[in-house]
Amino acid sequence: MLRKLTVKFILTIFILTIVACGGLRFSQSAPEAVNFHPKRIAVFPIEVWNHKEADSRAVVEQIVAGSLVEKKFFDHVTDVESLQKQINENEELRNVKNEYFSKLRMLTFSDPDLSKRMGNLANIDAFLLVSVEEWKYTAQGDNKTAQVALNMELYDASNGKLMWKAGHSIIDEYVLIKPELPKVARDVARKMIDYMPH
């Protein structure tokens, strides 16, 4: 029994090492992204959260902002909490943001004028939208996994252009010690940010 567990553990580590060396699930950049070097970026609140742990939304938002700061690609990172404070205190910014996201959600149209106004009012060059596809533990027979999948979209605030979008997931298999989903999410975010234009 112990030998069987040891073999499973070694195989799991080997597979995870191979998976970790690969690229993202998908990553797509606009041709202009080569010359896109924003200095100030804001992380917008996660719009849709379809997972059981409702309070984890804030955790994911902090993880993404923290990972951006950690990478030092940008001079200034505005996290969700700071951005929300700006929006609450500035009625014009709140109205522009609401109108922009209404068009983006309903018409899939990134309005360049609204984006530029939002960028000027929030003092940002780019903004990042994050969505969470997977946030769960699963078990099938002896196979137990922790799964986190994120999608990210990076927009140029000056013209509303989608400069980069990507998706990535990590499935962390475990035997005895259950990995914490925020730790898995941090690994996903760090890997994705490596591919982000900066």
PDB file of C-alpha atoms in Angstrom:
ATOM      1  CA  MET A   1       0.000   0.000   0.000  1.00  0.00           C
ATOM      2  CA  LEU A   2       2.786   2.436   0.930  1.00  0.00           C
ATOM      3  CA  ARG A   3       4.680   1.584  -2.238  1.00  0.00           C
ATOM      4  CA  LYS A   4       1.535   2.217  -4.318  1.00  0.00           C
ATOM      5  CA  LEU A   5       1.068   5.650  -2.697  1.00  0.00           C
ATOM      6  CA  THR A   6       4.740   6.498  -3.261  1.00  0.00           C
ATOM      7  CA  VAL A   7       4.509   5.605  -6.953  1.00  0.00           C
ATOM      8  CA  LYS A   8       1.297   7.661  -7.301  1.00  0.00           C
ATOM      9  CA  PHE A   9       2.952  10.613  -5.561  1.00  0.00           C
ATOM     10  CA  ILE A  10       6.055  10.480  -7.809  1.00  0.00           C
ATOM     11  CA  LEU A  11       3.910  10.199 -10.953  1.00  0.00           C
ATOM     12  CA  THR A  12       1.750  13.132  -9.831  1.00  0.00           C
ATOM     13  CA  ILE A  13       4.830  15.313  -9.216  1.00  0.00           C
ATOM     14  CA  PHE A  14       6.250  14.304 -12.626  1.00  0.00           C
ATOM     15  CA  ILE A  15       3.003  15.124 -14.455  1.00  0.00           C
ATOM     16  CA  LEU A  16       2.595  18.450 -12.649  1.00  0.00           C
ATOM     17  CA  THR A  17       6.195  19.371 -13.478  1.00  0.00           C
ATOM     18  CA  ILE A  18       5.592  18.687 -17.168  1.00  0.00           C
ATOM     19  CA  VAL A  19       2.309  20.625 -17.113  1.00  0.00           C
ATOM     20  CA  ALA A  20       3.941  23.553 -15.274  1.00  0.00           C
ATOM     21  CA  CYS A  21       6.582  23.833 -18.001  1.00  0.00           C
ATOM     22  CA  GLY A  22       3.979  24.280 -20.727  1.00  0.00           C
ATOM     23  CA  GLY A  23       2.324  27.478 -21.832  1.00  0.00           C
ATOM     24  CA  LEU A  24      -1.119  28.822 -21.120  1.00  0.00           C
ATOM     25  CA  ARG A  25      -4.339  27.094 -22.152  1.00  0.00           C
ATOM     26  CA  PHE A  26      -4.794  30.010 -24.563  1.00  0.00           C
ATOM     27  CA  SER A  27      -3.230  33.425 -25.033  1.00  0.00           C
ATOM     28  CA  GLN A  28      -3.998  35.904 -27.784  1.00  0.00           C
ATOM     29  CA  SER A  29      -2.512  39.362 -28.329  1.00  0.00           C
ATOM     30  CA  ALA A  30      -3.565  42.160 -30.660  1.00  0.00           C
ATOM     31  CA  PRO A  31      -0.886  43.064 -33.234  1.00  0.00           C
ATOM     32  CA  GLU A  32      -0.497  46.466 -31.519  1.00  0.00           C
ATOM     33  CA  ALA A  33       0.353  44.773 -28.210  1.00  0.00           C
ATOM     34  CA  VAL A  34       4.020  44.661 -29.221  1.00  0.00           C
ATOM     35  CA  ASN A  35       4.187  48.435 -28.714  1.00  0.00           C
ATOM     36  CA  PHE A  36       1.785  48.567 -25.755  1.00  0.00           C
ATOM     37  CA  HIS A  37       3.639  49.423 -22.539  1.00  0.00           C
ATOM     38  CA  PRO A  38       1.159  50.716 -19.931  1.00  0.00           C
ATOM     39  CA  LYS A  39       2.574  52.170 -16.727  1.00  0.00           C
ATOM     40  CA  ARG A  40      -0.632  52.302 -14.648  1.00  0.00           C
ATOM     41  CA  ILE A  41      -3.095  49.420 -14.556  1.00  0.00           C
ATOM     42  CA  ALA A  42      -6.343  48.820 -12.656  1.00  0.00           C
ATOM     43  CA  VAL A  43      -7.972  45.507 -11.789  1.00  0.00           C
ATOM     44  CA  PHE A  44     -11.755  45.721 -12.116  1.00  0.00           C
ATOM     45  CA  PRO A  45     -14.110  43.719  -9.859  1.00  0.00           C
ATOM     46  CA  ILE A  46     -15.003  40.211 -10.964  1.00  0.00           C
ATOM     47  CA  GLU A  47     -18.437  40.567 -12.581  1.00  0.00           C
ATOM     48  CA  VAL A  48     -19.718  36.989 -12.438  1.00  0.00           C
ATOM     49  CA  TRP A  49     -19.122  34.540  -9.620  1.00  0.00           C
ATOM     50  CA  ASN A  50     -20.867  31.165 -10.055  1.00  0.00           C
ATOM     51  CA  HIS A  51     -19.106  29.322  -7.274  1.00  0.00           C
ATOM     52  CA  LYS A  52     -20.157  28.225  -3.782  1.00  0.00           C
ATOM     53  CA  GLU A  53     -17.617  30.258  -1.791  1.00  0.00           C
ATOM     54  CA  ALA A  54     -18.974  33.773  -2.386  1.00  0.00           C
ATOM     55  CA  ASP A  55     -16.367  35.429  -0.177  1.00  0.00           C
ATOM     56  CA  SER A  56     -13.557  34.016  -2.332  1.00  0.00           C
ATOM     57  CA  ARG A  57     -14.232  36.580  -5.061  1.00  0.00           C
ATOM     58  CA  ALA A  58     -12.357  39.234  -3.036  1.00  0.00           C
ATOM     59  CA  VAL A  59      -9.530  36.755  -2.446  1.00  0.00           C
ATOM     60  CA  VAL A  60      -9.093  36.194  -6.199  1.00  0.00           C
ATOM     61  CA  GLU A  61      -9.163  39.953  -6.869  1.00  0.00           C
ATOM     62  CA  GLN A  62      -6.436  40.494  -4.250  1.00  0.00           C
ATOM     63  CA  ILE A  63      -4.373  37.610  -5.625  1.00  0.00           C
ATOM     64  CA  VAL A  64      -4.430  39.067  -9.150  1.00  0.00           C
ATOM     65  CA  ALA A  65      -3.544  42.593  -7.971  1.00  0.00           C
ATOM     66  CA  GLY A  66      -0.833  41.224  -5.661  1.00  0.00           C
ATOM     67  CA  SER A  67       0.655  39.147  -8.480  1.00  0.00           C
ATOM     68  CA  LEU A  68       0.752  42.226 -10.737  1.00  0.00           C
ATOM     69  CA  VAL A  69       2.590  44.201  -8.047  1.00  0.00           C
ATOM     70  CA  GLU A  70       4.948  41.284  -7.428  1.00  0.00           C
ATOM     71  CA  LYS A  71       5.951  41.071 -11.120  1.00  0.00           C
ATOM     72  CA  LYS A  72       6.892  44.791 -11.182  1.00  0.00           C
ATOM     73  CA  PHE A  73       5.798  45.163 -14.814  1.00  0.00           C
ATOM     74  CA  PHE A  74       3.833  48.334 -14.005  1.00  0.00           C
ATOM     75  CA  ASP A  75       4.668  51.515 -12.085  1.00  0.00           C
ATOM     76  CA  HIS A  76       1.288  51.535 -10.355  1.00  0.00           C
ATOM     77  CA  VAL A  77      -1.384  48.876  -9.800  1.00  0.00           C
ATOM     78  CA  THR A  78      -4.839  49.959  -8.633  1.00  0.00           C
ATOM     79  CA  ASP A  79      -6.504  47.072  -6.841  1.00  0.00           C
ATOM     80  CA  VAL A  80     -10.261  46.508  -6.778  1.00  0.00           C
ATOM     81  CA  GLU A  81     -10.748  48.061  -3.346  1.00  0.00           C
ATOM     82  CA  SER A  82      -8.926  51.297  -4.284  1.00  0.00           C
ATOM     83  CA  LEU A  83     -10.711  51.488  -7.618  1.00  0.00           C
ATOM     84  CA  GLN A  84     -14.096  50.941  -5.977  1.00  0.00           C
ATOM     85  CA  LYS A  85     -13.326  53.778  -3.557  1.00  0.00           C
ATOM     86  CA  GLN A  86     -12.552  56.098  -6.504  1.00  0.00           C
ATOM     87  CA  ILE A  87     -15.779  55.050  -8.241  1.00  0.00           C
ATOM     88  CA  ASN A  88     -17.851  55.640  -5.103  1.00  0.00           C
ATOM     89  CA  GLU A  89     -16.343  59.106  -4.574  1.00  0.00           C
ATOM     90  CA  ASN A  90     -16.513  60.278  -8.203  1.00  0.00           C
ATOM     91  CA  GLU A  91     -19.984  60.356  -9.740  1.00  0.00           C
ATOM     92  CA  GLU A  92     -18.678  61.041 -13.257  1.00  0.00           C
ATOM     93  CA  LEU A  93     -16.334  58.043 -13.090  1.00  0.00           C
ATOM     94  CA  ARG A  94     -19.172  55.879 -11.737  1.00  0.00           C
ATOM     95  CA  ASN A  95     -21.497  56.890 -14.604  1.00  0.00           C
ATOM     96  CA  VAL A  96     -18.830  56.399 -17.276  1.00  0.00           C
ATOM     97  CA  LYS A  97     -17.848  53.014 -15.845  1.00  0.00           C
ATOM     98  CA  ASN A  98     -21.482  51.847 -15.694  1.00  0.00           C
ATOM     99  CA  GLU A  99     -22.171  52.957 -19.272  1.00  0.00           C
ATOM    100  CA  TYR A 100     -18.939  51.407 -20.562  1.00  0.00           C
ATOM    101  CA  PHE A 101     -19.588  48.024 -18.939  1.00  0.00           C
ATOM    102  CA  SER A 102     -23.227  48.044 -19.972  1.00  0.00           C
ATOM    103  CA  LYS A 103     -22.143  48.321 -23.625  1.00  0.00           C
ATOM    104  CA  LEU A 104     -19.369  45.780 -23.159  1.00  0.00           C
ATOM    105  CA  ARG A 105     -21.715  43.182 -21.618  1.00  0.00           C
ATOM    106  CA  MET A 106     -24.812  43.724 -23.736  1.00  0.00           C
ATOM    107  CA  LEU A 107     -23.263  44.605 -27.103  1.00  0.00           C
ATOM    108  CA  THR A 108     -19.732  43.195 -26.690  1.00  0.00           C
ATOM    109  CA  PHE A 109     -18.593  46.676 -27.712  1.00  0.00           C
ATOM    110  CA  SER A 110     -15.656  48.360 -25.999  1.00  0.00           C
ATOM    111  CA  ASP A 111     -16.566  52.028 -26.501  1.00  0.00           C
ATOM    112  CA  PRO A 112     -13.315  53.929 -27.194  1.00  0.00           C
ATOM    113  CA  ASP A 113     -14.619  57.303 -25.975  1.00  0.00           C
ATOM    114  CA  LEU A 114     -15.958  55.915 -22.698  1.00  0.00           C
ATOM    115  CA  SER A 115     -12.790  53.885 -22.192  1.00  0.00           C
ATOM    116  CA  LYS A 116     -10.631  56.982 -22.682  1.00  0.00           C
ATOM    117  CA  ARG A 117     -12.760  59.019 -20.250  1.00  0.00           C
ATOM    118  CA  MET A 118     -12.633  56.198 -17.712  1.00  0.00           C
ATOM    119  CA  GLY A 119      -8.850  55.999 -18.086  1.00  0.00           C
ATOM    120  CA  ASN A 120      -8.446  59.741 -17.597  1.00  0.00           C
ATOM    121  CA  LEU A 121     -10.780  59.861 -14.595  1.00  0.00           C
ATOM    122  CA  ALA A 122      -9.180  56.834 -12.902  1.00  0.00           C
ATOM    123  CA  ASN A 123      -5.646  57.861 -13.969  1.00  0.00           C
ATOM    124  CA  ILE A 124      -4.864  54.511 -15.630  1.00  0.00           C
ATOM    125  CA  ASP A 125      -3.345  53.405 -18.950  1.00  0.00           C
ATOM    126  CA  ALA A 126      -4.873  49.921 -18.960  1.00  0.00           C
ATOM    127  CA  PHE A 127      -7.462  47.875 -17.148  1.00  0.00           C
ATOM    128  CA  LEU A 128      -7.711  44.174 -16.486  1.00  0.00           C
ATOM    129  CA  LEU A 129     -10.909  42.146 -16.372  1.00  0.00           C
ATOM    130  CA  VAL A 130     -10.779  38.775 -14.647  1.00  0.00           C
ATOM    131  CA  SER A 131     -13.287  35.938 -14.655  1.00  0.00           C
ATOM    132  CA  VAL A 132     -13.185  32.647 -12.787  1.00  0.00           C
ATOM    133  CA  GLU A 133     -14.140  29.539 -14.752  1.00  0.00           C
ATOM    134  CA  GLU A 134     -13.288  26.861 -12.185  1.00  0.00           C
ATOM    135  CA  TRP A 135     -12.952  27.066  -8.414  1.00  0.00           C
ATOM    136  CA  LYS A 136     -13.552  23.648  -6.919  1.00  0.00           C
ATOM    137  CA  TYR A 137     -12.445  20.386  -5.424  1.00  0.00           C
ATOM    138  CA  THR A 138     -13.408  17.174  -7.191  1.00  0.00           C
ATOM    139  CA  ALA A 139     -13.054  13.496  -6.406  1.00  0.00           C
ATOM    140  CA  GLN A 140     -13.499  10.518  -8.701  1.00  0.00           C
ATOM    141  CA  GLY A 141     -12.528   7.289  -7.070  1.00  0.00           C
ATOM    142  CA  ASP A 142      -9.013   7.686  -5.688  1.00  0.00           C
ATOM    143  CA  ASN A 143      -8.307  10.791  -7.791  1.00  0.00           C
ATOM    144  CA  LYS A 144      -8.793  13.992  -5.813  1.00  0.00           C
ATOM    145  CA  THR A 145      -8.078  17.376  -7.372  1.00  0.00           C
ATOM    146  CA  ALA A 146      -8.148  21.096  -6.648  1.00  0.00           C
ATOM    147  CA  GLN A 147      -9.060  23.047  -9.795  1.00  0.00           C
ATOM    148  CA  VAL A 148      -8.759  26.758 -10.569  1.00  0.00           C
ATOM    149  CA  ALA A 149      -9.227  28.287 -14.024  1.00  0.00           C
ATOM    150  CA  LEU A 150      -9.013  32.020 -14.752  1.00  0.00           C
ATOM    151  CA  ASN A 151      -9.616  34.163 -17.819  1.00  0.00           C
ATOM    152  CA  MET A 152      -8.107  37.636 -18.209  1.00  0.00           C
ATOM    153  CA  GLU A 153      -8.642  40.497 -20.668  1.00  0.00           C
ATOM    154  CA  LEU A 154      -6.325  43.515 -20.850  1.00  0.00           C
ATOM    155  CA  TYR A 155      -7.682  46.695 -22.443  1.00  0.00           C
ATOM    156  CA  ASP A 156      -5.873  49.844 -23.553  1.00  0.00           C
ATOM    157  CA  ALA A 157      -7.722  52.576 -21.649  1.00  0.00           C
ATOM    158  CA  SER A 158      -6.827  55.239 -24.238  1.00  0.00           C
ATOM    159  CA  ASN A 159      -8.904  53.614 -26.995  1.00  0.00           C
ATOM    160  CA  GLY A 160     -10.786  50.637 -25.497  1.00  0.00           C
ATOM    161  CA  LYS A 161      -8.858  48.145 -27.616  1.00  0.00           C
ATOM    162  CA  LEU A 162      -8.592  44.587 -26.305  1.00  0.00           C
ATOM    163  CA  MET A 163      -4.820  44.111 -26.309  1.00  0.00           C
ATOM    164  CA  TRP A 164      -4.552  40.659 -24.770  1.00  0.00           C
ATOM    165  CA  LYS A 165      -6.769  37.862 -23.575  1.00  0.00           C
ATOM    166  CA  ALA A 166      -5.806  34.576 -22.023  1.00  0.00           C
ATOM    167  CA  GLY A 167      -7.094  31.625 -20.078  1.00  0.00           C
ATOM    168  CA  HIS A 168      -5.294  29.131 -17.943  1.00  0.00           C
ATOM    169  CA  SER A 169      -6.101  26.431 -15.428  1.00  0.00           C
ATOM    170  CA  ILE A 170      -4.247  24.303 -12.954  1.00  0.00           C
ATOM    171  CA  ILE A 171      -5.534  20.965 -11.730  1.00  0.00           C
ATOM    172  CA  ASP A 172      -3.605  20.032  -8.607  1.00  0.00           C
ATOM    173  CA  GLU A 173      -3.930  16.363  -7.683  1.00  0.00           C
ATOM    174  CA  TYR A 174      -3.545  15.390  -4.048  1.00  0.00           C
ATOM    175  CA  VAL A 175      -3.625  12.323  -1.872  1.00  0.00           C
ATOM    176  CA  LEU A 176      -3.701  13.445   1.767  1.00  0.00           C
ATOM    177  CA  ILE A 177      -3.135  17.180   2.037  1.00  0.00           C
ATOM    178  CA  LYS A 178      -5.806  19.229   0.266  1.00  0.00           C
ATOM    179  CA  PRO A 179      -4.225  22.216  -1.560  1.00  0.00           C
ATOM    180  CA  GLU A 180      -5.807  25.577  -0.771  1.00  0.00           C
ATOM    181  CA  LEU A 181      -7.676  27.009  -3.765  1.00  0.00           C
ATOM    182  CA  PRO A 182      -6.211  30.529  -3.219  1.00  0.00           C
ATOM    183  CA  LYS A 183      -2.693  29.065  -3.492  1.00  0.00           C
ATOM    184  CA  VAL A 184      -3.621  27.307  -6.735  1.00  0.00           C
ATOM    185  CA  ALA A 185      -5.190  30.590  -7.976  1.00  0.00           C
ATOM    186  CA  ARG A 186      -1.955  32.458  -7.173  1.00  0.00           C
ATOM    187  CA  ASP A 187       0.008  29.984  -9.320  1.00  0.00           C
ATOM    188  CA  VAL A 188      -2.480  30.434 -12.182  1.00  0.00           C
ATOM    189  CA  ALA A 189      -2.382  34.246 -11.942  1.00  0.00           C
ATOM    190  CA  ARG A 190       1.423  34.429 -11.799  1.00  0.00           C
ATOM    191  CA  LYS A 191       1.779  32.222 -14.842  1.00  0.00           C
ATOM    192  CA  MET A 192      -0.783  34.237 -16.827  1.00  0.00           C
ATOM    193  CA  ILE A 193       0.791  37.586 -15.945  1.00  0.00           C
ATOM    194  CA  ASP A 194       4.110  36.364 -17.381  1.00  0.00           C
ATOM    195  CA  TYR A 195       2.412  36.405 -20.804  1.00  0.00           C
ATOM    196  CA  MET A 196       0.719  39.785 -20.378  1.00  0.00           C
ATOM    197  CA  PRO A 197       1.919  42.733 -22.499  1.00  0.00           C
ATOM    198  CA  HIS A 198       3.871  45.190 -20.350  1.00  0.00           C
TER     199      HIS A 198
END
